[in-house]
PDB file of C-alpha atoms in Angstrom:
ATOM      1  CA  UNK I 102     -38.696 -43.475   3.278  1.00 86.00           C
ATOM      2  CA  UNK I 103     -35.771 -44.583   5.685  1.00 96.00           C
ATOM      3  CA  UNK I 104     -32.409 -43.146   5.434  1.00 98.00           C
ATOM      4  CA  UNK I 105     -29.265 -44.202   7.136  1.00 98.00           C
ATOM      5  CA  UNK I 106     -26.007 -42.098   7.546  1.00 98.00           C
ATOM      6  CA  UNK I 107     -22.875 -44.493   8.005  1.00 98.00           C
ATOM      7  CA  UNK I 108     -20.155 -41.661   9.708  1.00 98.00           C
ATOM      8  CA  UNK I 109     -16.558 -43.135   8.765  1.00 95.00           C
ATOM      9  CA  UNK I 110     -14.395 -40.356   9.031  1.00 77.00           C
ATOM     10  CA  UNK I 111     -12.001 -41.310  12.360  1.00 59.00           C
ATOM     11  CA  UNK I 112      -7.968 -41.234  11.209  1.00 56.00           C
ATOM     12  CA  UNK I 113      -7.458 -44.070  14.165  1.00 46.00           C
ATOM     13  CA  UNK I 114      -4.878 -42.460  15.620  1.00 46.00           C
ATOM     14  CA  UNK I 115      -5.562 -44.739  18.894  1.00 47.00           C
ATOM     15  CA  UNK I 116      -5.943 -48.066  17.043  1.00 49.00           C
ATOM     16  CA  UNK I 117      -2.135 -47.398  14.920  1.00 51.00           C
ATOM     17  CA  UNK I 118      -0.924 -48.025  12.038  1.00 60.00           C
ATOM     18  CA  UNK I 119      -0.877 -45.747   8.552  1.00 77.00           C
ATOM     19  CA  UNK I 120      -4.903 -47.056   7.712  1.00 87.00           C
ATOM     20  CA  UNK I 121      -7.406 -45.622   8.993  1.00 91.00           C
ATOM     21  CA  UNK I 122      -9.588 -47.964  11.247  1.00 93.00           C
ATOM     22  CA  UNK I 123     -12.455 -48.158   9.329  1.00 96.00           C
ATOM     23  CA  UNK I 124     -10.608 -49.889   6.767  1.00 96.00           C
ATOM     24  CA  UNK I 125      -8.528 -52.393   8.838  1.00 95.00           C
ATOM     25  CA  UNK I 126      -9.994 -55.494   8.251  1.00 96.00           C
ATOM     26  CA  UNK I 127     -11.370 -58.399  10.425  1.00 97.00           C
ATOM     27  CA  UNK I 128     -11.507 -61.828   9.669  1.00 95.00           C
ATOM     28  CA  UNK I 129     -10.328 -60.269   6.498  1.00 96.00           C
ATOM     29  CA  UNK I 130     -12.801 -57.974   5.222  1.00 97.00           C
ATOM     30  CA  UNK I 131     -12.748 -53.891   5.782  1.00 97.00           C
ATOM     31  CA  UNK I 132     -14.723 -52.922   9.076  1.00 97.00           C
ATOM     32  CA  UNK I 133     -16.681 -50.641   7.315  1.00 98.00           C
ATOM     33  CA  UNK I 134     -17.784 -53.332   4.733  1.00 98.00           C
ATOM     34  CA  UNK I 135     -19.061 -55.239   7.171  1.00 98.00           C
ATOM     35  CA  UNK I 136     -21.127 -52.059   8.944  1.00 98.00           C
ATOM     36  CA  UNK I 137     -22.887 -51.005   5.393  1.00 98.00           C
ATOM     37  CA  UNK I 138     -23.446 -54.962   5.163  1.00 98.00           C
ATOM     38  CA  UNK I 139     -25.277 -54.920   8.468  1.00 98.00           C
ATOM     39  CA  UNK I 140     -27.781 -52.410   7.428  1.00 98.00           C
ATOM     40  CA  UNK I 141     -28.525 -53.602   4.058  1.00 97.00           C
ATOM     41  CA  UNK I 142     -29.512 -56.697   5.825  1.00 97.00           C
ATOM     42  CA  UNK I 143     -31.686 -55.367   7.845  1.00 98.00           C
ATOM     43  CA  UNK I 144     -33.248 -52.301   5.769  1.00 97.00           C
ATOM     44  CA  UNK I 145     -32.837 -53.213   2.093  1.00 97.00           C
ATOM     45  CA  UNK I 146     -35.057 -50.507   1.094  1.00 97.00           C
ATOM     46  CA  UNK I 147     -33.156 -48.138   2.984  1.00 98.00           C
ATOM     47  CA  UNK I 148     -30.871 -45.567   1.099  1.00 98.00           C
ATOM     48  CA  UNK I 149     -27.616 -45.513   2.681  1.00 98.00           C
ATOM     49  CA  UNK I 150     -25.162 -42.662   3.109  1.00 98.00           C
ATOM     50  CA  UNK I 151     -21.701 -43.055   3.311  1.00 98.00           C
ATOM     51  CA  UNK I 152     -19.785 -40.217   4.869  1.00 98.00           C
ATOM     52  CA  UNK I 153     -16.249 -40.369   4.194  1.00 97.00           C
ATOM     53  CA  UNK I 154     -13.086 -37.573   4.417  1.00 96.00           C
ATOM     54  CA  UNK I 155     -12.344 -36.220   0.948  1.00 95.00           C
ATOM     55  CA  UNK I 156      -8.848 -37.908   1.431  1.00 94.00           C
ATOM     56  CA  UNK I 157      -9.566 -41.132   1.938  1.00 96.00           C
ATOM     57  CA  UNK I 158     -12.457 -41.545  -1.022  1.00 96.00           C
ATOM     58  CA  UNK I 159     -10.029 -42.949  -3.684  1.00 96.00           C
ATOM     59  CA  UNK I 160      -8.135 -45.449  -0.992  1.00 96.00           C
ATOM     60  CA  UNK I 161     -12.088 -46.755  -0.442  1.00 97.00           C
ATOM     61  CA  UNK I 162     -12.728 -46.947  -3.844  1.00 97.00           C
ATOM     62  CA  UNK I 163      -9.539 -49.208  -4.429  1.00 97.00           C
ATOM     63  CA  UNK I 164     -11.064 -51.623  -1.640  1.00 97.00           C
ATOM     64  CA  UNK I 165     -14.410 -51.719  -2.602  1.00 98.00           C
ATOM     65  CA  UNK I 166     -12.617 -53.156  -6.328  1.00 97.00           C
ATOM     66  CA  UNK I 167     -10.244 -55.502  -4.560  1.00 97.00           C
ATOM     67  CA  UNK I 168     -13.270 -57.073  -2.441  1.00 97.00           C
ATOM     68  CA  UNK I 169     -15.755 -56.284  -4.957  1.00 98.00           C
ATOM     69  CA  UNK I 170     -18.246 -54.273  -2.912  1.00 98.00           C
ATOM     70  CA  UNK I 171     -21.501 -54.255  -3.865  1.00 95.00           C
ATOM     71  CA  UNK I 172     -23.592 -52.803  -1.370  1.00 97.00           C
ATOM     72  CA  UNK I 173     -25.003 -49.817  -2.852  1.00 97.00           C
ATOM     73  CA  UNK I 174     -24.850 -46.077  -1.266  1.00 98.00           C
ATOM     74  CA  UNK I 175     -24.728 -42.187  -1.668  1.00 98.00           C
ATOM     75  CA  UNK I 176     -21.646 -40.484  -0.692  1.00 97.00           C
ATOM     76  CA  UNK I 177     -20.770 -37.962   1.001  1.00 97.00           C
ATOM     77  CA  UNK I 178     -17.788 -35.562   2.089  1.00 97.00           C
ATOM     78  CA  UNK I 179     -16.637 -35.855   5.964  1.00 96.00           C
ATOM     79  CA  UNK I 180     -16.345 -32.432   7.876  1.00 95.00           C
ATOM     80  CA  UNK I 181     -14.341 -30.624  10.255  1.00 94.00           C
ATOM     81  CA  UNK I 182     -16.311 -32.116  12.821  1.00 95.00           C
ATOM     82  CA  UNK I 183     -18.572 -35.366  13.322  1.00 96.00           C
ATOM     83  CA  UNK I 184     -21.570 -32.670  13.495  1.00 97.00           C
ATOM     84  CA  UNK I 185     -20.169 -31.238  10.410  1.00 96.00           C
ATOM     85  CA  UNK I 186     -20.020 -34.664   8.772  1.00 97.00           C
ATOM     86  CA  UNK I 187     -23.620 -35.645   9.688  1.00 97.00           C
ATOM     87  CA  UNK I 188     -24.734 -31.901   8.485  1.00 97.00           C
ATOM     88  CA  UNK I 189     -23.252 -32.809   5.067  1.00 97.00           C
ATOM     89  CA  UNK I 190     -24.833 -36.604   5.001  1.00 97.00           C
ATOM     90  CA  UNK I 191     -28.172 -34.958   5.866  1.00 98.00           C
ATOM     91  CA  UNK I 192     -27.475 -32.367   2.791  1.00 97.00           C
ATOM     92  CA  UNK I 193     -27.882 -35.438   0.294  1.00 97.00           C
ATOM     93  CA  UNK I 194     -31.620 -36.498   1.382  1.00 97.00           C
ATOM     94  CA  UNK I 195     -33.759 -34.253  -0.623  1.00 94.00           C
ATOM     95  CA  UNK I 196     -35.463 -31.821   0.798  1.00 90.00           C
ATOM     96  CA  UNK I 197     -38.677 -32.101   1.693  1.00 89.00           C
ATOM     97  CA  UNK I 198     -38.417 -35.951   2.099  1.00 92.00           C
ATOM     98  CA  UNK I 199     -40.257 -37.334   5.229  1.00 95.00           C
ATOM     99  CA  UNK I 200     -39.174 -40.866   6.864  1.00 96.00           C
ATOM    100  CA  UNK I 201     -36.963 -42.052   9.562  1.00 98.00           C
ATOM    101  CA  UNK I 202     -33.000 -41.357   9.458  1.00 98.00           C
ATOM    102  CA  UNK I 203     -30.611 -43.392  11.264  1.00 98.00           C
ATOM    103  CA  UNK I 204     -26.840 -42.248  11.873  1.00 98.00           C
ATOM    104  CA  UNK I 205     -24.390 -45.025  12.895  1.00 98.00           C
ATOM    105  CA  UNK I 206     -20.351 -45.094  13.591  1.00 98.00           C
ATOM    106  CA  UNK I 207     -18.570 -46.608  10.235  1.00 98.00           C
ATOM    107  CA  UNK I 208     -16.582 -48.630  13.104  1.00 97.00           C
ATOM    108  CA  UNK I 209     -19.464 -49.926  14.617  1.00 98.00           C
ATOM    109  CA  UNK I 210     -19.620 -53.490  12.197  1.00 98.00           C
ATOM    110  CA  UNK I 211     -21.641 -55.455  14.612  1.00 98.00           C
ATOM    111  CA  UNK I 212     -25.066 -53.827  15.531  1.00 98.00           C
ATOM    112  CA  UNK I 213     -27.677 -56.671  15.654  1.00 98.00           C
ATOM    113  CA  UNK I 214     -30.375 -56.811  12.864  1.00 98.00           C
ATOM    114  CA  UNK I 215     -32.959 -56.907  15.403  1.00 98.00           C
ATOM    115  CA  UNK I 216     -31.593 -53.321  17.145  1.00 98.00           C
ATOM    116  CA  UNK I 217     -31.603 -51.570  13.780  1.00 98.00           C
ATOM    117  CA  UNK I 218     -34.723 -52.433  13.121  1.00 98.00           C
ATOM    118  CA  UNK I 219     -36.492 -51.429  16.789  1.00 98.00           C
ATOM    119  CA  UNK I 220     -34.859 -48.254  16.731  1.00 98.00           C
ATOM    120  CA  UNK I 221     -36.090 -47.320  13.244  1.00 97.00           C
ATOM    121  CA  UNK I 222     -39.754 -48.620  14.027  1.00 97.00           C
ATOM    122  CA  UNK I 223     -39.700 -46.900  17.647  1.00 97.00           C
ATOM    123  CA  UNK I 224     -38.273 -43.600  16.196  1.00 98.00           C
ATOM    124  CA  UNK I 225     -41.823 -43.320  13.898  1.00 96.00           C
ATOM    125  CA  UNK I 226     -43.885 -42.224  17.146  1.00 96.00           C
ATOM    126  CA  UNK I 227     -40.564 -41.437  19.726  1.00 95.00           C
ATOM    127  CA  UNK I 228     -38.906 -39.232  16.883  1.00 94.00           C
ATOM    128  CA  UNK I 229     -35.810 -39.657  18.591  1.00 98.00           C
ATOM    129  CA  UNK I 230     -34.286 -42.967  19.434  1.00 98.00           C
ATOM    130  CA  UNK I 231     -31.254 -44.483  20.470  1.00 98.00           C
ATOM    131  CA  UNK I 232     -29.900 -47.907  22.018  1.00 98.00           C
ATOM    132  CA  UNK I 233     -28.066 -48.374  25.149  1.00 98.00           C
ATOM    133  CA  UNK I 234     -26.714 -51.215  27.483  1.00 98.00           C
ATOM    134  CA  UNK I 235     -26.446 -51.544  31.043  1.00 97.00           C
ATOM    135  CA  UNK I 236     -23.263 -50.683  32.969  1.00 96.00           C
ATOM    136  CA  UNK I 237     -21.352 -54.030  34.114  1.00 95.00           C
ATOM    137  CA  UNK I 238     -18.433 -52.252  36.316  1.00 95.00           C
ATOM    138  CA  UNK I 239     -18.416 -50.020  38.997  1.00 96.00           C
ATOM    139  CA  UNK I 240     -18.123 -46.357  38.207  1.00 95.00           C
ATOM    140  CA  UNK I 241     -16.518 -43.903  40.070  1.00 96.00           C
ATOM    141  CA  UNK I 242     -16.957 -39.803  39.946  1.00 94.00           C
ATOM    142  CA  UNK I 243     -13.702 -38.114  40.387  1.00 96.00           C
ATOM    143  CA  UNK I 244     -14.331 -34.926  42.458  1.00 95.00           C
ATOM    144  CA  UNK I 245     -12.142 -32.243  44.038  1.00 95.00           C
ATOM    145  CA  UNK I 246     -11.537 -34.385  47.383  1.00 95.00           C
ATOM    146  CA  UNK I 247     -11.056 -37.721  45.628  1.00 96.00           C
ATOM    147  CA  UNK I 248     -13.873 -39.454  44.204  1.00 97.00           C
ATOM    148  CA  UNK I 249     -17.204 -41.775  45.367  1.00 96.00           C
ATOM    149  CA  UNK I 250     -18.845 -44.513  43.655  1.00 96.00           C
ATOM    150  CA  UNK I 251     -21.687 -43.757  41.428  1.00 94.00           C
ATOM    151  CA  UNK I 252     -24.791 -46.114  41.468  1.00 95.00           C
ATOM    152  CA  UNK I 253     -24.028 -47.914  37.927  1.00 95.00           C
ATOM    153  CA  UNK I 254     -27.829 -48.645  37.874  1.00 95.00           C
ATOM    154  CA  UNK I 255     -28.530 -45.259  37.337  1.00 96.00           C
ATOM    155  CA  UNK I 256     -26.707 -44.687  34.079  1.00 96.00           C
ATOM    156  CA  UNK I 257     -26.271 -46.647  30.620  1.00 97.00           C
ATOM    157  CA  UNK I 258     -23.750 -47.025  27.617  1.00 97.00           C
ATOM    158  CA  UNK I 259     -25.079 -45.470  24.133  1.00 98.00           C
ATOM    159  CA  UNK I 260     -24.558 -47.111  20.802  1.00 98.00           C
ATOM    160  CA  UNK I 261     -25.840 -46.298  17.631  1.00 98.00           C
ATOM    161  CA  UNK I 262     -27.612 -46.457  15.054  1.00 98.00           C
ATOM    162  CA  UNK I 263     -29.472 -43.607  16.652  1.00 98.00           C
ATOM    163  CA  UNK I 264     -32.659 -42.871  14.591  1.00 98.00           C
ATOM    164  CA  UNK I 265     -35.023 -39.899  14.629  1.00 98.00           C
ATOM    165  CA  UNK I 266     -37.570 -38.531  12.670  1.00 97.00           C
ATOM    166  CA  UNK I 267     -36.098 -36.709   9.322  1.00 97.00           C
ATOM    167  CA  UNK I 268     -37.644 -33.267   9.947  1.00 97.00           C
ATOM    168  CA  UNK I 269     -36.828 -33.587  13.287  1.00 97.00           C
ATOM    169  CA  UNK I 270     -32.955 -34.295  12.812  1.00 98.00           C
ATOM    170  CA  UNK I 271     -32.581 -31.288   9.508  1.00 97.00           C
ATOM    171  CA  UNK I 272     -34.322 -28.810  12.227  1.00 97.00           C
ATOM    172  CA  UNK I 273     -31.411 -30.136  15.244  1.00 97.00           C
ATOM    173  CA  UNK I 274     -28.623 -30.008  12.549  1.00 98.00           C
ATOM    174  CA  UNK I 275     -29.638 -26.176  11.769  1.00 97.00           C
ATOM    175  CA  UNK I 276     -28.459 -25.405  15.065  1.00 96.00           C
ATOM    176  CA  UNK I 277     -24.717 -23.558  15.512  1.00 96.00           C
ATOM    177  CA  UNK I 278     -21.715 -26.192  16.331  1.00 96.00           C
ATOM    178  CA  UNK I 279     -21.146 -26.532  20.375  1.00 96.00           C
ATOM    179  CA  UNK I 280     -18.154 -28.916  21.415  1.00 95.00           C
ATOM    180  CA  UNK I 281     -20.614 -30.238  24.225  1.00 95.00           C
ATOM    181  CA  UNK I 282     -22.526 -32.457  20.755  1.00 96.00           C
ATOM    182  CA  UNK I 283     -20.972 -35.595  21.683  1.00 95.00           C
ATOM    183  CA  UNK I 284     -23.317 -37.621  19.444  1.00 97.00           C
ATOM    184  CA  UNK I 285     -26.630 -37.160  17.650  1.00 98.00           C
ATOM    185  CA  UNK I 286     -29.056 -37.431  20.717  1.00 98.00           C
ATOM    186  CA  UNK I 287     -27.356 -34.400  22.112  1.00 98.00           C
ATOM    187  CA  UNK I 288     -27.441 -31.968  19.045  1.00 98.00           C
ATOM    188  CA  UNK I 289     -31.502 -33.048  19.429  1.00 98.00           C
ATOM    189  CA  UNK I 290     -31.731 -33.275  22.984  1.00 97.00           C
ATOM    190  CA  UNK I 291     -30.470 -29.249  22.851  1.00 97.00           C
ATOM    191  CA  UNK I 292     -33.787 -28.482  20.576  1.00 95.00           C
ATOM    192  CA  UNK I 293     -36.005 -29.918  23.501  1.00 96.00           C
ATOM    193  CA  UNK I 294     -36.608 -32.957  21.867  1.00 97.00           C
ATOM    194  CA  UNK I 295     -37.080 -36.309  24.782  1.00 97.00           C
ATOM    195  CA  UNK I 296     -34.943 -39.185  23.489  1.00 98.00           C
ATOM    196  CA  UNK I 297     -36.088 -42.589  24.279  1.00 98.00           C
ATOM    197  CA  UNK I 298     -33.992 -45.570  25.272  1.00 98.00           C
ATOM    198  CA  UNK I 299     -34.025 -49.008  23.634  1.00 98.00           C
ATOM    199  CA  UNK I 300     -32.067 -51.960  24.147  1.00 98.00           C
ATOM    200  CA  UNK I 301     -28.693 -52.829  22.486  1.00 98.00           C
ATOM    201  CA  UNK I 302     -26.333 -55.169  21.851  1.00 98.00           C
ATOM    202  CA  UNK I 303     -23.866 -55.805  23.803  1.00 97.00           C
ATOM    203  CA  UNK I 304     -21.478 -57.013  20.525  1.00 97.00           C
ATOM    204  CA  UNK I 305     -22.411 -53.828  19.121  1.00 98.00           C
ATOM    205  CA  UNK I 306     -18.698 -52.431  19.697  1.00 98.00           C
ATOM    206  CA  UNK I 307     -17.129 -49.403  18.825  1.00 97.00           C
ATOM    207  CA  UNK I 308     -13.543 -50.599  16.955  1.00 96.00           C
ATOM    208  CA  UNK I 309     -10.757 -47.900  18.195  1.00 94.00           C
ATOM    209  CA  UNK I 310      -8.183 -49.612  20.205  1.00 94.00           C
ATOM    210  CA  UNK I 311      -5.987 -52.419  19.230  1.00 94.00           C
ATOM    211  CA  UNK I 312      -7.878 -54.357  21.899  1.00 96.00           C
ATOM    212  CA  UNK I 313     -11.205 -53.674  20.402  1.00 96.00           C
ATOM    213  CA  UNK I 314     -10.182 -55.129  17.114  1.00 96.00           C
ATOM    214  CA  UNK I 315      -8.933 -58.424  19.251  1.00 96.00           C
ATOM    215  CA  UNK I 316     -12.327 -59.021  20.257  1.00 96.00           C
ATOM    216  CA  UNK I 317     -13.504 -58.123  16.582  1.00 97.00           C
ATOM    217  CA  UNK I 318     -11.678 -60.728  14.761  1.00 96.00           C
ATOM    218  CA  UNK I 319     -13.545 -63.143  17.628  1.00 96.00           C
ATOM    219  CA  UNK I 320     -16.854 -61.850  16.496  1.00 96.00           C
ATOM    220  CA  UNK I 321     -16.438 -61.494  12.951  1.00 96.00           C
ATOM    221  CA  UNK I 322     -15.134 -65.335  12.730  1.00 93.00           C
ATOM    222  CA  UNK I 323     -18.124 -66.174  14.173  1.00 86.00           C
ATOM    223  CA  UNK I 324     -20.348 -64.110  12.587  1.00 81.00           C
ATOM    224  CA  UNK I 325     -19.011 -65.443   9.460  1.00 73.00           C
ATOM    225  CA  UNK I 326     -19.715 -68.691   9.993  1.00 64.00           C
ATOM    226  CA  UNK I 327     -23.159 -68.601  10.970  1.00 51.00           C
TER     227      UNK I 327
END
């Protein structure tokens, strides 16, 4: 059985304005429509888990009446922290279930159908799974003196969905909170778990800036009229 956890819990204090970023809308429709969209696309067997602050629940369920949502899902309550949040998404697969879990960013409407998939399939024997894309600028390491460039070759962006084996993920999620969990493949990678790299896409955009939604409404037109 495949699972996916859709986090939306961000109050987009960078992107501005009084709603929340995950419900700003591009090419008019929600962002976070379009990310549950993307997955029941590509894994309509999948049961999908939406993880959303307590607050915030009744605004969603006004929108998913005005647009007439009907893209089914479990919900869940967001947490202090995004660990927290995927701790209590990962609280509404029974236990006991095997299969594959994937855990994406609510703001994240543009993952490919062909990524979701790979990382899912990949994450059966890898257990732990998550796409990336090369670096395109020049990076530089700030250090005490100044800073040097860093060989961009040598490192890579990380997206999600980032998928994992279900027993695998409950046992990394047992762990205590640390601040250094910056996204799933670290609360795993501190278990001893490898995680493997796939390919991404590069449209597969985190929305948080005012800039970032600029280049959404390009993609979403376009993806709308394909």
């Amino acid at each position: 059985m495949n699972y996916v956890i859709v986090v939306a819990g961000g109050k987009g204090l960078r992107m501005g304005g009084e709603i929340p970023k995950q419900f700003q809308c591009l090419h008019g429709k929600p962002i976070l429509m379009r990310t549950l969209e993307a997955f029941q696309k590509a894994e309509p067997t999948a049961t999908l888990i939406l993880v959303l602050p307590k607050d915030q629940q009744a605004f969603w369920q006004e929108l998913c009446r005005e647009y007439d949502f009907k893209v089914p899902y479990f919900q869940a309550d967001g947490g202090e922290t995004r660990f927290h949040s995927v701790q209590n998404g990962l609280a509404k697969i029974p236990s006991g279930t095997k299969g594959i879990v994937a855990v994406h960013d609510g703001v994240r409407p543009f993952v490919s159908t062909d990524v979701i998939r790979n990382c899912m399939k990949q994450a059966e024997v890898a257990k732990a799974v998550i796409p990336v894309v090369d670096v395109v600028e020049t990076l530089r390491h700030l250090i005490p003196e100044g800073s040097v460039t860093e060989p961009r070759g040598e490192y890579r962006l990380v997206q999600t969905p980032q998928a994992f084996d279900l027993e695998t993920l409950r046992r990394a999620y047992n762990q205590p909170y640390n601040p250094s969990f910056t996204d799933d493949a670290s609360v795993v990678e501190a278990m001893g778990v490898p995680v493997t790299l796939v390919e991404g896409n590069r449209e597969n955009i985190k929305i948080t800036t005012p800039f970032d939604k600029i280049i959404g409404e390009v993609l979403a037109s376009k993806q709308d009229y394909v």
